[in-house]
Phi, psi and omega in degrees: 000315180293324178295318178296318178297320179296318178296321178295322179294320179295315178299322178296317178295320179295315178299320178298317180294318179295319180297319181287336186295325184296304179294329178297318180295317181296312180295325180295315183287317189257001174231304183296317181297311177298318180293321176297322177295323177295318177297320178298319180294328180280325184262341177236060188298327181246021181093351178234152184298122183214080178295345178297336178297323178294317180296324178298320178294320181291334180282347180295134179303321181295323179299317178300318179295320181295315180296315180296319179298318179298317183294310187285325177292322178294321179295313180296314181296321178296317179299313180296317180298320178293317180296323177280326186284328182299308178298321180294324177297320178295313184295317188275348181237349179242344180250153182245125178202158181297140177079015183298317182293326179292318179295319178299318179294320180297320180286343180273340185303313183305327184294327182262002173289150172302140182298332176296318179293321177301311178300319180293320180296315179295322180294321177297328182286321187256000178298160180308328180269000182275176182298321181257023180298333181293344179280348177057050181260349183298130179080016180248167177293331179297323178298319179295318179297319177301315179297320179294319178294315178304320183285326193248352184298330180294333177297316178295315182300315184287313184295310181288323180297318178299319177292320184294319182287350178263355182285143174287130182285339191296320177299319179293320179294324178294319178296319178294323179294335179272006174102004180288141176286162177306320180293320178294322177297316180296316186287324187260338184244303188288311185298316176301323179291330181271356187306314179301319181291320179295316178297318179298314181296315181296320180292319179294318179297315178300319179297315180292325178293317182292334181252013178295130185253294185296325181299310181290324181296319182278317186272336183278332181061218180268351185276320185242142178215140173260176178302321181296310181290331177293322176299316179297317180297315181295328183275307189278325186259316186262348180055030178266076186294319177301319179293319178296319178295319179297318179293323176297322178298315178299319180297317180295319178297320178296320180294318179298316177300319179298315181295323178295315180298316180296322177300323178287323180291334181268045181290334179284135179304136183287120183285353184290346180274357180281141184262357178276112185253126180287139179293145180287150181248162176285148180298143176240173184299325181290348177273359185303314179302318179295322178295319179297315179297322179295318178296321177296319179295318178297319178294320179295329177282323184285325186300312178299321178296318178297318177298324178296315181295314181298316180299325180289340182259001182251135174209127180055040176082001181229174180274137184200154174255015183300323182292328177284326175295328180292345179296339179279354180254183182259022175056062176056037176079010180290334185232158179283341183230158175298155180299325178297326177293328177295323176295317178298320178296320178299316180295317181295316179295321180296324177297314178298316179296326181293311182291329176294311182293325178292317180299312179293315184297323180292318178296316180299316181298320177295321182293313187279352177254005179294134179288125176231144183260331185278153178295320179297317179297319179294323178292319177299318179297319179295321178295317179296319179300314178294324180297317182284346176270357182304319179302335177290333183266001179238133185294153179295328178296316177298320178297314178297320177299317178296322176301319182299317188263350183254330186251047184239012179211153181300150001273009182242044176276092186249015185299327181265002183284133177291347181270356184296314180294314176301324179295315179299316180292325177295322178294323177295322182276342186304311180301325180293315179300315181297316182290339175279329185268327185301312181300327181290312180294324179293336181275355179284130179291122183296341179294334176295319178295319180296322179294318178297319180293322180293337178272006175101003180284134176282178181302319182292315180294323176299319179298317183288319187274334183256298187290312185294328179297332180269324192267356188293322178292311175300330179293319176294320177296318177297323177297319178296316178298314181299319180296315181295317179295317180293321181299326183258003183297133185231323187300301181287322183298324183298338179275323194245356182291145180277140181302330181280350181218061181289151174274164184296318176301322177295319178297317180300315180295320179293323176298319180294335181278356179243130183294159179128134182296323181292319178297317179296315180294324177294322176297320177297316180296317178297323178295320179296318178299314180296318179295323180295315178298316180297316180298320179296318180296315182293326177298319176295318180300317182296327178287336179270352187295137175271122181304140178087000180229165175105020179274173180274000000 
């Protein structure tokens, strides 16, 4: 009996290793190898080890200005996003009112919009001819901060909201019964319980702000640059690859330090993995301030989108559909294909990226949620979990740059491969898919699998009857997120996309780079189409969402 059990344990370990090997190999080839090539280019610029090249880049006055600008704008934008997101998270996840799911989906749309579209929408709002043109914010650092907050506030709402709806109400009710004011209850009971989620949300927002590409590229112009846009400038315009690699190296080291610090701050177990969801309550008078802040946040999200739609319908002072009709052309010869074909290419590439990220993400989620009893097994699982989250900590621009210099010679000469862009987009979406599926799989009681096995079900049948029955809705939601993220991916795609098959975000940015009212209007119309598709996908995702899951 013990020998049979031992053989079964060995087979289980072998199966676990084989299962983990597939995503490890994919991430190693298409992430570790490109990033490693980038590091090699930065530390071995002339073929020999020369760390002084990195120091030379850091000594440049412009590098110091770029790094400082990235740090302070990301810090301010993160602070504002947290201050706006906390009340909205409470209202949208703890209170019950008609249309709540629609409002949640609407506030989530900006996060999955292409960063180029986000920058363009904010620019339409604050331009001299826009609704807020009188504030004279166009071309300022404040405009960039507005764009970063607009893009990232939904991360705070979703991450903290998922944790909030999973909190037990009884401690707060007991504190209130003992005479504590609502503010005292929030400060002494609720906020400590939410600390892991708040820290997680703030760290992710800071990371996304620091690596925001399209927002700074569109709103910053030639005056302002972040580390991300500087890497792009050094690579695409100045062809200074060693300097770009050195700056990418500095960015990666900063991200690793951030993740280590956040890991220590998140010492409290994250409540978002709990499946017990507290029922939502009706709004009360004391909820009025939070409701007001939520309405303000909703208006702040809606105004740039509305400005984008209005701008796409205006031409020569009147209402017109000319900009939408122009989508069927090649924009005065700027592209080899019509703009509408770029949308079709974006949809096709996003489908490929979605099934790739789902396939990898599902395997990864099963691997990192597997029950292990030994200390070594738990450490291996933790290492694998961190390994698969690496794409979240490296900017898409750095990844695209790495693809350029690593996958350009046999046996991995993939520059002409139609799958190169979907693979890059799948890697960008992979951490999101994993973080949506892991809490669901981790919440499954292992005794259900043991019961199925005791009744004669094999591993595959147990997987189908126990795990799949629980995970199918989150899997569809993860597919929607992956599709939306891939559809709007711009950072990595801008490096590796083929001229004969540009994606719609790349087309939008190129249109903005060429003067002319028709080109600008066509970019607005293309942005509205892309935003509409994204909004429809996110609305479906929100209806499929399992309460209490889906945090970062």
